[in-house]
Amino acid sequence: GNSVTQMEGPVTLSEEAFLTINCTYTATGYPSLFWYVQYPGEGLQLLLKATKADDKGSNKGFEATYRKETTSFHLEKGSVQVSDSAVYFCALKNNQGGKLIFGQGTELSVKP
Amino acid sequence: EAGVTQFPSHSVIEKGQTVTLRCDPISGHDNLYWYRRVMGKEIKFLLHFVKESKQDESGMPNNRFLAERTGGTYSTLKVQPAELEDSGVYFCASSQVESGYRGYTFGSGTRLTVV
C-alpha cells in the first residue's frame, strides 16, 4: 500500500542553520508529492509540491526534489528563521482519487 | 474568500458521550475531506464527500463514526459513543476539483480530548 515515512522530531535548530527533513515514500504508480506546514494555532498549508520525477518544488526558501530512484522528497532550507517553527508534513497523492497520504509530521523549533 | 471553518476548535468530553464536529467548506467546493491526527502520529484520511455523496469512506475507523453532508454544503462528523482512542485533531479540507491539489484548503482543525 501507499505510505510516507519522515524523520521523527522534534528538531531544534538555531536561527540561520541549515534544515533537512527527510521523507521517503512507498507508492504504486507515479504519485504527486507535497510538503504541508502547520504553524501554531493554524490549519495545514501547502508549502510546496512536485508532480513528477526530478521536479523541484520551492517556496519561501524551502526546496524539495522528487527523487524516484530513492523514493524520497527531502525538505531543505539553507537558513531557517524563528518564524519557520512549525510542524511539517510530507504527503503523497496517487492519481486515483483525491485523498492524501501523510507522514507522521516533524516538529521544528528554531531558537534565536 | 472565506476559508474552511471548523468548530468547535476544542472539545473535551467524557468517554461514552457524543460529540459532533462541524466543517464549513469554501463556498462552491464540491469535494470535502475529513482527516484525523491521533497522538502526534500521521494524519490519516477518514472520508471524502463529493457534494452530498460519500465518494470514499475507507478510512472511517468503525461504526461509532458517522459523517453527513446534507445538501452538499457543510459537513458534520459525529462520534457516538466516544472512546479514549478517539482523542486527536480532526481536520477538514475542501477542493473544487477532485484531483486539484492546487485547490486543497484545510481548516484549523478540532482538537478532541476524550477523558
PDB file of C-alpha atoms in Angstrom, chain B residues 37-42 84-85 87-89:
ATOM      1  CA  ARG B  37      -4.238  13.070  13.579  1.00  0.00           C
ATOM      2  CA  VAL B  38      -4.009  10.933  16.690  1.00  0.00           C
ATOM      3  CA  MET B  39      -1.364  11.381  19.387  1.00  0.00           C
ATOM      4  CA  GLY B  40       1.305  13.010  17.225  1.00  0.00           C
ATOM      5  CA  LYS B  41       1.147  10.301  14.597  1.00  0.00           C
ATOM      6  CA  GLU B  42       0.467  10.671  10.906  1.00  0.00           C
ATOM      7  CA  LEU B  84     -10.358   7.412  24.721  1.00  0.00           C
ATOM      8  CA  GLU B  85      -8.573   6.454  21.499  1.00  0.00           C
ATOM      9  CA  SER B  87      -8.722  11.812  21.019  1.00  0.00           C
ATOM     10  CA  GLY B  88      -6.834  13.759  18.406  1.00  0.00           C
ATOM     11  CA  VAL B  89      -7.102  16.618  15.952  1.00  0.00           C
TER      12      VAL B  89
END
